[in-house]
CSV table of C-alpha atoms and ligand atoms in Angstrom, one decimal:
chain,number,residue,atom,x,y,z
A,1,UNK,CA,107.2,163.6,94.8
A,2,UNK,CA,109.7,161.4,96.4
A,3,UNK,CA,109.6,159.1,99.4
A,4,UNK,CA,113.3,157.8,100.7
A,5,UNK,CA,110.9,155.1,102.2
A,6,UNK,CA,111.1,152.3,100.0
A,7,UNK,CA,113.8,149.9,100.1
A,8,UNK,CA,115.6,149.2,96.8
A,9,UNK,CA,116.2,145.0,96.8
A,10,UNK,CA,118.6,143.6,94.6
A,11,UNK,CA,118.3,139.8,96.2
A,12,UNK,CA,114.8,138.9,94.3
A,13,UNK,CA,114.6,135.0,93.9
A,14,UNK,CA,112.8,134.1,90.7
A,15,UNK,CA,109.9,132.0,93.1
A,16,UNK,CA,109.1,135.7,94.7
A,17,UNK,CA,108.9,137.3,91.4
A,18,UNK,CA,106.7,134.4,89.9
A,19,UNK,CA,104.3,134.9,93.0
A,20,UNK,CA,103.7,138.8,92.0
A,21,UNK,CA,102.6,137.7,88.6
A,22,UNK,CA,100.2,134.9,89.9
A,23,UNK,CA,98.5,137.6,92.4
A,24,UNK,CA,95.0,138.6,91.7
A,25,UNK,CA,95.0,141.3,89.6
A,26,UNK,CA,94.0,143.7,91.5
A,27,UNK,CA,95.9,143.0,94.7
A,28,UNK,CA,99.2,143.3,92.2
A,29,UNK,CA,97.3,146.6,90.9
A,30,UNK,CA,97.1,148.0,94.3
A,31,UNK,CA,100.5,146.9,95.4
A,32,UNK,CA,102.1,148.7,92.3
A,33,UNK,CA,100.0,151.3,92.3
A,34,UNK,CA,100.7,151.8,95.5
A,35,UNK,CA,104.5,151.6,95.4
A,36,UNK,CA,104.2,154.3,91.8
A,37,UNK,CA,102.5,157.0,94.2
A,38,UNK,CA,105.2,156.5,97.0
A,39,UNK,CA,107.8,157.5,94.4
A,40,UNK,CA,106.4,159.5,91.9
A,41,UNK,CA,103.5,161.7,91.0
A,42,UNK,CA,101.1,159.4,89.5
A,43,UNK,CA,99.9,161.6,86.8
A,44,UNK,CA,103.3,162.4,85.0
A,45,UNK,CA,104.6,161.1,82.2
A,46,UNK,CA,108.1,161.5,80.7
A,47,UNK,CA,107.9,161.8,76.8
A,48,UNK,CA,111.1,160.8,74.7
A,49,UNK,CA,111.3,161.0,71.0
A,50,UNK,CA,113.5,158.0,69.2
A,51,UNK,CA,115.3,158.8,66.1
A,52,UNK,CA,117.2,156.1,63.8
A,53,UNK,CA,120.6,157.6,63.2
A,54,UNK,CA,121.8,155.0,61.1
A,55,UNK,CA,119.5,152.2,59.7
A,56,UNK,CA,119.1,148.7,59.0
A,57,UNK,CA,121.9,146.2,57.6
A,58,UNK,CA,122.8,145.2,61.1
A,59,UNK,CA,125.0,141.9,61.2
A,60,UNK,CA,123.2,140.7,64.1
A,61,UNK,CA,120.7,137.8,64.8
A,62,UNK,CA,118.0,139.5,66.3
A,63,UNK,CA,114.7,137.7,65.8
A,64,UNK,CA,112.4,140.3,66.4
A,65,UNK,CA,114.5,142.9,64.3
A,66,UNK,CA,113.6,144.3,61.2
A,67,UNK,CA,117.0,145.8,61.4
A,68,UNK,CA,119.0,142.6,60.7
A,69,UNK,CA,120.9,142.2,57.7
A,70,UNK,CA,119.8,138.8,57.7
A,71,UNK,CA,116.4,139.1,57.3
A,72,UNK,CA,114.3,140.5,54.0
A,73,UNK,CA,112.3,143.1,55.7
A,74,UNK,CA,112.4,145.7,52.5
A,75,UNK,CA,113.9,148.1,54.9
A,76,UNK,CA,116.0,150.6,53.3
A,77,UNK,CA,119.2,150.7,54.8
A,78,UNK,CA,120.8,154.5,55.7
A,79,UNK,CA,124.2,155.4,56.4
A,80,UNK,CA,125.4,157.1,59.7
A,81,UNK,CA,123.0,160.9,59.7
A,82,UNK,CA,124.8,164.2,58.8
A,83,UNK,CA,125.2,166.2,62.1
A,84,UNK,CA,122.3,168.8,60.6
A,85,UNK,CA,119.5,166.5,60.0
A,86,UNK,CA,120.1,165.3,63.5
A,87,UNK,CA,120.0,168.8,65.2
A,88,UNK,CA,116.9,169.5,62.9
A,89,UNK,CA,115.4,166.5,64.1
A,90,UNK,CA,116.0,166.9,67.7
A,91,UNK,CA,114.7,170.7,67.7
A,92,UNK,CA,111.4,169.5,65.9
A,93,UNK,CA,111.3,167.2,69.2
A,94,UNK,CA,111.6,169.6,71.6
A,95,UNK,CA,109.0,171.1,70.0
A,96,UNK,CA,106.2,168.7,70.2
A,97,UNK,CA,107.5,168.1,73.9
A,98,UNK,CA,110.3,165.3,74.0
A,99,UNK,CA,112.3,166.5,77.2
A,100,UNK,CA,114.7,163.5,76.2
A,101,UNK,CA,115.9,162.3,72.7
A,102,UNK,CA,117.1,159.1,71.9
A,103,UNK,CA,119.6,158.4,68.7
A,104,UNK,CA,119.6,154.6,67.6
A,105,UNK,CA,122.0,152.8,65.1
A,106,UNK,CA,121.6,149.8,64.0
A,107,UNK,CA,125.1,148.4,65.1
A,108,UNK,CA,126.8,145.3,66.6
A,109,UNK,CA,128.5,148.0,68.4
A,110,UNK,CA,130.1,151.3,67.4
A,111,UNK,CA,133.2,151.9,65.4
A,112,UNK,CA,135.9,154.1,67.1
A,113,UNK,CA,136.3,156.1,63.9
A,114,UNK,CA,132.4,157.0,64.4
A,115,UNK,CA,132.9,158.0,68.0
A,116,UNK,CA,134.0,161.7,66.8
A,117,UNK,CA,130.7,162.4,64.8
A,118,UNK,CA,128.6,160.7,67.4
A,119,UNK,CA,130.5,163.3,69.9
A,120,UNK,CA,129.6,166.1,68.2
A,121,UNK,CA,125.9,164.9,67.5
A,122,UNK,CA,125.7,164.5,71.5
A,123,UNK,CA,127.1,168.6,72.0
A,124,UNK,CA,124.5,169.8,69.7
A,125,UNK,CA,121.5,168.3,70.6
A,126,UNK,CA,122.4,168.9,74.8
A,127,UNK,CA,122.9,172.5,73.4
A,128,UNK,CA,119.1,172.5,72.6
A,129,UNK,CA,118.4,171.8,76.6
A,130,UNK,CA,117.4,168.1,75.8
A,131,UNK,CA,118.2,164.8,77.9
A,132,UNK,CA,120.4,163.1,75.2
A,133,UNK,CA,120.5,159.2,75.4
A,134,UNK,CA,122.2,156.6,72.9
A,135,UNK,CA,121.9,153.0,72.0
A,136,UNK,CA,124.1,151.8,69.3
A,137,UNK,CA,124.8,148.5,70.7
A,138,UNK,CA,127.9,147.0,72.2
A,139,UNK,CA,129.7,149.6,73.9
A,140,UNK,CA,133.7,149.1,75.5
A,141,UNK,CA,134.9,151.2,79.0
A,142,UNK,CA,136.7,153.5,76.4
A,143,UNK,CA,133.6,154.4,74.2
A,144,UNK,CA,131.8,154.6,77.1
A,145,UNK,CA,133.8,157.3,78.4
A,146,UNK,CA,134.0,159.1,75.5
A,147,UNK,CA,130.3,159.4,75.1
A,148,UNK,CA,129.8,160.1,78.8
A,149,UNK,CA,132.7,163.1,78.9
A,150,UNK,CA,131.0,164.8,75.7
A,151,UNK,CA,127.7,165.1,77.6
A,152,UNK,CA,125.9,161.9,77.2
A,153,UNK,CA,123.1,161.3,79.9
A,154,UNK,CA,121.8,158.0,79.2
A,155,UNK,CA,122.7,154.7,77.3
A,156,UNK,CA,120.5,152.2,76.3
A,157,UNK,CA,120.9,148.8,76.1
A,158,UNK,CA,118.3,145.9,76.9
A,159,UNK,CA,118.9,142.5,78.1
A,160,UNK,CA,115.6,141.4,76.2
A,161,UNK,CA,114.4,138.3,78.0
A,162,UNK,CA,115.6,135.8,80.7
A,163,UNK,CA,118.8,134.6,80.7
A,164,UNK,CA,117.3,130.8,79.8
A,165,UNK,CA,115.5,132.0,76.8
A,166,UNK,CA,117.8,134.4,75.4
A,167,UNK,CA,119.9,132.0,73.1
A,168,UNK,CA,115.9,131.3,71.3
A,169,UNK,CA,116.2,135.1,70.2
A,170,UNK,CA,119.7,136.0,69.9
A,171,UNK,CA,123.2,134.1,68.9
A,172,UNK,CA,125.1,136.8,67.6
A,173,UNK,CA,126.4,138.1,71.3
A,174,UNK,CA,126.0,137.1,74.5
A,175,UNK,CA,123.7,137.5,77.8
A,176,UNK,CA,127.0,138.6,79.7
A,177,UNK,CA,128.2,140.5,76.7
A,178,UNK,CA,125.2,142.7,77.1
A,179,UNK,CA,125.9,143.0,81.1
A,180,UNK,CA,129.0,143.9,80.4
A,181,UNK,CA,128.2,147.1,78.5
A,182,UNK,CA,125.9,147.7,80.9
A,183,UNK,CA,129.1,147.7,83.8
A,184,UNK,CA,130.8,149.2,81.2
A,185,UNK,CA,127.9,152.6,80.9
A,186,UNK,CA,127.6,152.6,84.5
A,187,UNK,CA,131.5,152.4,85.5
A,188,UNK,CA,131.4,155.7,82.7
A,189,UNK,CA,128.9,157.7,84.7
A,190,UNK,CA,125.9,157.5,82.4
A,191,UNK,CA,122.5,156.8,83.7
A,192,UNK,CA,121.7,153.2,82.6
A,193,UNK,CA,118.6,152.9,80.3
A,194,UNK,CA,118.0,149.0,80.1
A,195,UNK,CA,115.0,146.8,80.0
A,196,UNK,CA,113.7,144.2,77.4
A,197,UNK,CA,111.0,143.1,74.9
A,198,UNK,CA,107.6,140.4,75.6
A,199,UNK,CA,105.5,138.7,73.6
A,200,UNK,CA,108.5,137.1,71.6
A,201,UNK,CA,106.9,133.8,72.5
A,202,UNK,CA,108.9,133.7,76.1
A,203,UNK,CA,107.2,131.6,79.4
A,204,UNK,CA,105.9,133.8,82.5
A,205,UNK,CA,109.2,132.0,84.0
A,206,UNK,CA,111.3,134.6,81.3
A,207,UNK,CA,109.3,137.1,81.9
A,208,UNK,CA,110.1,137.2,85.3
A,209,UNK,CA,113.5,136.5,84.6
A,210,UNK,CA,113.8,139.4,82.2
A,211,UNK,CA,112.8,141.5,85.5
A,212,UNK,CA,115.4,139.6,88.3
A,213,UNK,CA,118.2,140.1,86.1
A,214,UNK,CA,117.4,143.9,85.6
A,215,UNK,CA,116.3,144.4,89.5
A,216,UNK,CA,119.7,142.3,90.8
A,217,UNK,CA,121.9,144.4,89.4
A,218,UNK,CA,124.4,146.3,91.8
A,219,UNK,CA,122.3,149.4,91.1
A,220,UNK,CA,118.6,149.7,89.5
A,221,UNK,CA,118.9,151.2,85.9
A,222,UNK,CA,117.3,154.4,86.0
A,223,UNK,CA,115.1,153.9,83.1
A,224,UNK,CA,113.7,150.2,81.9
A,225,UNK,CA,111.5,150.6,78.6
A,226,UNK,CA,109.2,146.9,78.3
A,227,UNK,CA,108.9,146.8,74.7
A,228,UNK,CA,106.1,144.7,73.4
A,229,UNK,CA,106.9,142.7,70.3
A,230,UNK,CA,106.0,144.4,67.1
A,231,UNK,CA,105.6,141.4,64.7
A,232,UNK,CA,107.7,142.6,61.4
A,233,UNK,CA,107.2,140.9,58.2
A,234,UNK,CA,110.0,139.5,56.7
A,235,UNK,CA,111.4,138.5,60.9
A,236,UNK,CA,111.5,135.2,62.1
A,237,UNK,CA,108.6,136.5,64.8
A,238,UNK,CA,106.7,137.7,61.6
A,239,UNK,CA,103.2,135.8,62.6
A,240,UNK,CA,104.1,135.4,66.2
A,241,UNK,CA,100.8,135.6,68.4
A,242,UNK,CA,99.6,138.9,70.2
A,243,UNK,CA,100.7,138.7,73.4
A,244,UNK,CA,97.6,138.9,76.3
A,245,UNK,CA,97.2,142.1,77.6
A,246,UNK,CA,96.7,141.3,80.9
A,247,UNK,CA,99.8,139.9,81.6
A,248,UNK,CA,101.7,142.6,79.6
A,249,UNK,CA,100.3,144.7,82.6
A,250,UNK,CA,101.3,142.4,84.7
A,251,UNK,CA,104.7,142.6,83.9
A,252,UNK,CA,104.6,146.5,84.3
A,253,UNK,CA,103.1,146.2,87.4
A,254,UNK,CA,105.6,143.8,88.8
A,255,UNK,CA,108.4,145.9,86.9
A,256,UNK,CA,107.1,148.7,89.0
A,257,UNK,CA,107.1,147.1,92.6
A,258,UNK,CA,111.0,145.7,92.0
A,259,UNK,CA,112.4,148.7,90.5
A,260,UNK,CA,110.4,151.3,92.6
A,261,UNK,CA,112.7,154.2,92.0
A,262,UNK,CA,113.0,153.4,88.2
A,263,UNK,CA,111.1,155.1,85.2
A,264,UNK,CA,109.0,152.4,83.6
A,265,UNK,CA,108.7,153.2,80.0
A,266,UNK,CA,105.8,151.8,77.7
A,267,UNK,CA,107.9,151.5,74.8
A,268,UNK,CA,107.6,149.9,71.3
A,269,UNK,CA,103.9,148.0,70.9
A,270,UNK,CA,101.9,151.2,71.8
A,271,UNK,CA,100.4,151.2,68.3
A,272,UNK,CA,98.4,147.8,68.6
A,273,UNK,CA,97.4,149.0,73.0
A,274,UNK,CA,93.8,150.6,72.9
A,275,UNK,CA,93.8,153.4,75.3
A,276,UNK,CA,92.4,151.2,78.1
A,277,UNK,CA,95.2,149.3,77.8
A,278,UNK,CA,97.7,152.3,78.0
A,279,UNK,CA,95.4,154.0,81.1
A,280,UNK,CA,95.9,150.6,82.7
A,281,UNK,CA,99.6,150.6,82.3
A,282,UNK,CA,99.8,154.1,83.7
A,283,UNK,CA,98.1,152.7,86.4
A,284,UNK,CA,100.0,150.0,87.0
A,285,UNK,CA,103.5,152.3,87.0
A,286,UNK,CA,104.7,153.2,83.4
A,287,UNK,CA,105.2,156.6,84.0
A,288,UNK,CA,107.5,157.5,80.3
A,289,UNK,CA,106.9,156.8,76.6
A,290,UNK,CA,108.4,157.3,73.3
A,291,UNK,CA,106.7,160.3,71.3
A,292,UNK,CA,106.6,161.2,67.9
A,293,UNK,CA,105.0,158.9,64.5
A,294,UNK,CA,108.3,156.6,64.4
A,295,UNK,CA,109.8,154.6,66.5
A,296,UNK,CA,113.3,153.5,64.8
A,297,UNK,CA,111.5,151.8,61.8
A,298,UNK,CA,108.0,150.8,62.8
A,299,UNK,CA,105.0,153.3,63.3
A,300,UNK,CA,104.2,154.6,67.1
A,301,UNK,CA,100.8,156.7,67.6
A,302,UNK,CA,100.9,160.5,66.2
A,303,UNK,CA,101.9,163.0,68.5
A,304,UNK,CA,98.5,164.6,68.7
A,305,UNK,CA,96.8,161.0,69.5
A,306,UNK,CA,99.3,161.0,72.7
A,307,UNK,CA,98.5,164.5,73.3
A,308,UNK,CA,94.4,163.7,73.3
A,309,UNK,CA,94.8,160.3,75.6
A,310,UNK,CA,96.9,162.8,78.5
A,311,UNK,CA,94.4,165.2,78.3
A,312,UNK,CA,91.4,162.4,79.4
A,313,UNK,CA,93.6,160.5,81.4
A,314,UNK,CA,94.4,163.9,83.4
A,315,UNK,CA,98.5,163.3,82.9
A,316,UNK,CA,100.6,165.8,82.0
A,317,UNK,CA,103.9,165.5,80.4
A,318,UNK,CA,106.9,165.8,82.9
A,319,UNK,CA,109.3,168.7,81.8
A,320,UNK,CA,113.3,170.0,82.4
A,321,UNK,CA,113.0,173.6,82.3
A,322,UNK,CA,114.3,174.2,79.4
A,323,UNK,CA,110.7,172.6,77.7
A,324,UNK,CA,108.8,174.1,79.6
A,325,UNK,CA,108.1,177.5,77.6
A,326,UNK,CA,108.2,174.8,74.5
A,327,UNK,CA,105.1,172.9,75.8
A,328,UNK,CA,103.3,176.4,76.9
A,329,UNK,CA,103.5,177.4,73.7
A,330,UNK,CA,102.8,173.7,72.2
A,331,UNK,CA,99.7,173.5,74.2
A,332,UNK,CA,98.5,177.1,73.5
A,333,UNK,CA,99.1,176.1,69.3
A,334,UNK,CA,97.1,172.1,70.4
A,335,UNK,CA,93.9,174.5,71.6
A,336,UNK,CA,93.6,177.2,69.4
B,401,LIG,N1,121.4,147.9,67.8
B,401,LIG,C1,121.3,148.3,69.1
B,401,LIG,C2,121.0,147.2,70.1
B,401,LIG,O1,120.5,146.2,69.7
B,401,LIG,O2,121.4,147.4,71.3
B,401,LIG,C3,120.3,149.4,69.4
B,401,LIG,C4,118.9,149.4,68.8
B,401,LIG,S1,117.8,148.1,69.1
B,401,LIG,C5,116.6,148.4,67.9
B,401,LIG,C6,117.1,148.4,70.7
B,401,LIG,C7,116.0,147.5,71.2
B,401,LIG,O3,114.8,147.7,70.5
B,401,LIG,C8,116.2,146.0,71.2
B,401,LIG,O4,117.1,145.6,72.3
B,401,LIG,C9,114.8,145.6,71.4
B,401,LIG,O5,114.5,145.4,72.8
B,401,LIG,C10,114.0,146.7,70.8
B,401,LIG,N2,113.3,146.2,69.6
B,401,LIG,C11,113.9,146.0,68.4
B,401,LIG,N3,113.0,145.6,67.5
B,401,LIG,C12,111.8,145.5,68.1
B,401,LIG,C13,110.5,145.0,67.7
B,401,LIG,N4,110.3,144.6,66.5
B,401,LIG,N5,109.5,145.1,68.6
B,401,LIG,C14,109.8,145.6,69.9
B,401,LIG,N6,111.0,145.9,70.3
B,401,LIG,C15,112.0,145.9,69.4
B,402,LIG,C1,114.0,150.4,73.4
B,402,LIG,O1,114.0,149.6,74.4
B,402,LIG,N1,113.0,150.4,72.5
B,402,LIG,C2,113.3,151.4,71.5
B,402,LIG,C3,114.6,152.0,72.0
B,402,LIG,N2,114.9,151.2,73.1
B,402,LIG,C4,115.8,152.1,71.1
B,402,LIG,C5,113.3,150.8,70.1
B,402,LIG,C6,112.1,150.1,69.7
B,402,LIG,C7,112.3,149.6,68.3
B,402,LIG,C8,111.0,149.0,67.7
B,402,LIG,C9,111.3,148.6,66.3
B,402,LIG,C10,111.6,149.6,65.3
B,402,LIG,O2,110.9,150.7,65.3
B,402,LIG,O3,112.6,149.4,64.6
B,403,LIG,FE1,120.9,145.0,65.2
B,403,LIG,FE2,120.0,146.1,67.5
B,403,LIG,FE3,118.3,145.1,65.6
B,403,LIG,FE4,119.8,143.4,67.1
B,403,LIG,S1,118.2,144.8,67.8
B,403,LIG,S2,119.5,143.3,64.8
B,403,LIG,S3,121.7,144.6,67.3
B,403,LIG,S4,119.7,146.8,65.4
């Protein structure tokens, strides 16, 4: 369901942005709801499975990261994944229903002597007749093309807050380092996969300039996950406060309404959203998750939990062809 109707803007001013997130509730509701139905069919969902190709010991800074080298998380650190365990992995996800799956190292940015194996991992799992996507940090125009010419669809890469509060989270690389690999994936081809993380402790003001930044660029990336801070012990955000609800469906909604054409993804956080929470999202314009009982390192709700809150919401999970007999036969196994 698509309407050429609405107008992508890339001119937001940060005072028009803050005004969405100060509207009533339920006028923002409406508007985004609104705006979803325009462009998509309310009652999909697009289900991607995350696995952690290589793990922890990651030189950078990140506050929120359990990943970081720097930080005593008690994660066990794994090297790059043997091209098997990765195929095995992705078929098992195609499985339960992923129609995309996402393979994330734990890496500054990739080294061109990995580039080969990540190649091949990128053949095999497209083979299987999943969306392949890839976030493995900094990325230059050559890497870039490599992983777009051996099939990559998507890239990941999140620009995390506003541009003001980013240096509170992050001094290991740069805001426009991280716009540059995102020129760099989109100059390649790739569909752009970019969005950012709340409740780290940012202002409304970031939140919204989390958004501007991501809605003003040259073109709208085609998928924007908002990540909600999962606390990790051992992180510097260890005992940071829950963020309120409310205005994490706020800034949904108002992702929704400046990126009208983009999936909105209700990424990491889902574990600690009751279902009303999640229903409200939906609402509101998240219309993907991330499937399966891990996310990289932290725990996301069980496959069959997801599976249960669809069936009373009354969504069904969007699907590539190739998943379609998959989820037939998934759903037929689910109600037996
Ligand atoms: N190392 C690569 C990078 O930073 O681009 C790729 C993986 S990194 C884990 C991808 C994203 O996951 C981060 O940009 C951040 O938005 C999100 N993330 C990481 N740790 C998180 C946490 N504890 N809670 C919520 N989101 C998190
Ligand atoms: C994104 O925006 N969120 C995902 C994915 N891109 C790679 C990662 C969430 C990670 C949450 C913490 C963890 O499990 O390590
Ligand atoms: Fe490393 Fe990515 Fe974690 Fe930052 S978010 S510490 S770059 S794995």
């Amino acid at each position: 369901m698509s309407n050429t109707q609405t107008q992508t803007r890339h001119d937001w001013s940060v005072e028009e942005v803050m005004a969405m997130f100060n509207l009533p509730l339920n006028d923002l509701l409406f508007k985004a709801h609104t705006i979803h139905r325009e462009n998509f069919d309310p009652n999909q969902v697009q289900v991607s499975q995350l696995l952690s190709i290589k793990t922890g010991a990651c030189p950078e800074d990140c506050t929120y990261c359990p990943q970081s080298s720097r930080y005593d998380t008690g994660l066990e650190r794994e090297r790059l994944m043997e091209l098997e365990r990765v195929v095995a992995e992705a078929k098992a996800a195609k499985e339960t229903g992923a129609t995309r799956f996402c393979m994330g190292a734990a890496w500054r940015s990739p080294k061109n002597k990995d580039i080969p194996h990540l190649e091949s991992m990128i053949r095999e799992v497209k083979s299987l007749g999943l969306e392949t996507c890839m976030t493995l940090g900094m990325l230059s125009g050559e890497q870039a093309s490599k992983l777009a010419d051996a099939g990559l669809d998507y890239y990941n890469h999140n620009l995390d807050t506003s541009p003001e509060y980013y240096g509170e989270i992050i001094t290991t690389r740069t805001y426009s380092d991280r716009l540059e690999t995102l020129q760099n994936v989109r100059d390649s081809g790739m569909k752009v996969c970019a969005g950012g993380i709340v409740g780290l402790g940012e202002e409304q003001t970031d939140r919204a300039g989390l958004l501007r930044q991501l809605a003003n660029l040259p073109m709208h990336p085609e998928s924007v996950p908002i990540n909600q801070l999962v606390a990790c012990a051992g992180t510097p955000l260890e005992g940071q406060d829950v963020m309120d609800p409310i205005e994490f469906i706020r800034t949904i909604a108002v992702a929704r309404i400046m990126m009208p054409k983009s999936y909105v993804r209700l990424s990491a956080g889902r574990e600690a959203m009751s279902d009303e929470m999640q229903a409200m999202a939906f609402f509101a314009g998240a219309n993907s998750i991330f499937y399966g009982e891990k996310l990289l390192t932290t725990p996301n709700p069980e496959a069959n939990e997801d599976l249960a809150l669809f069936e009373r919401l009354g969504i069904n999970r969007s699907e590539t062809t190739e998943t379609k007999a998959a989820n037939t036969y998934f759903d037929a196994m689910a109600s037996a």
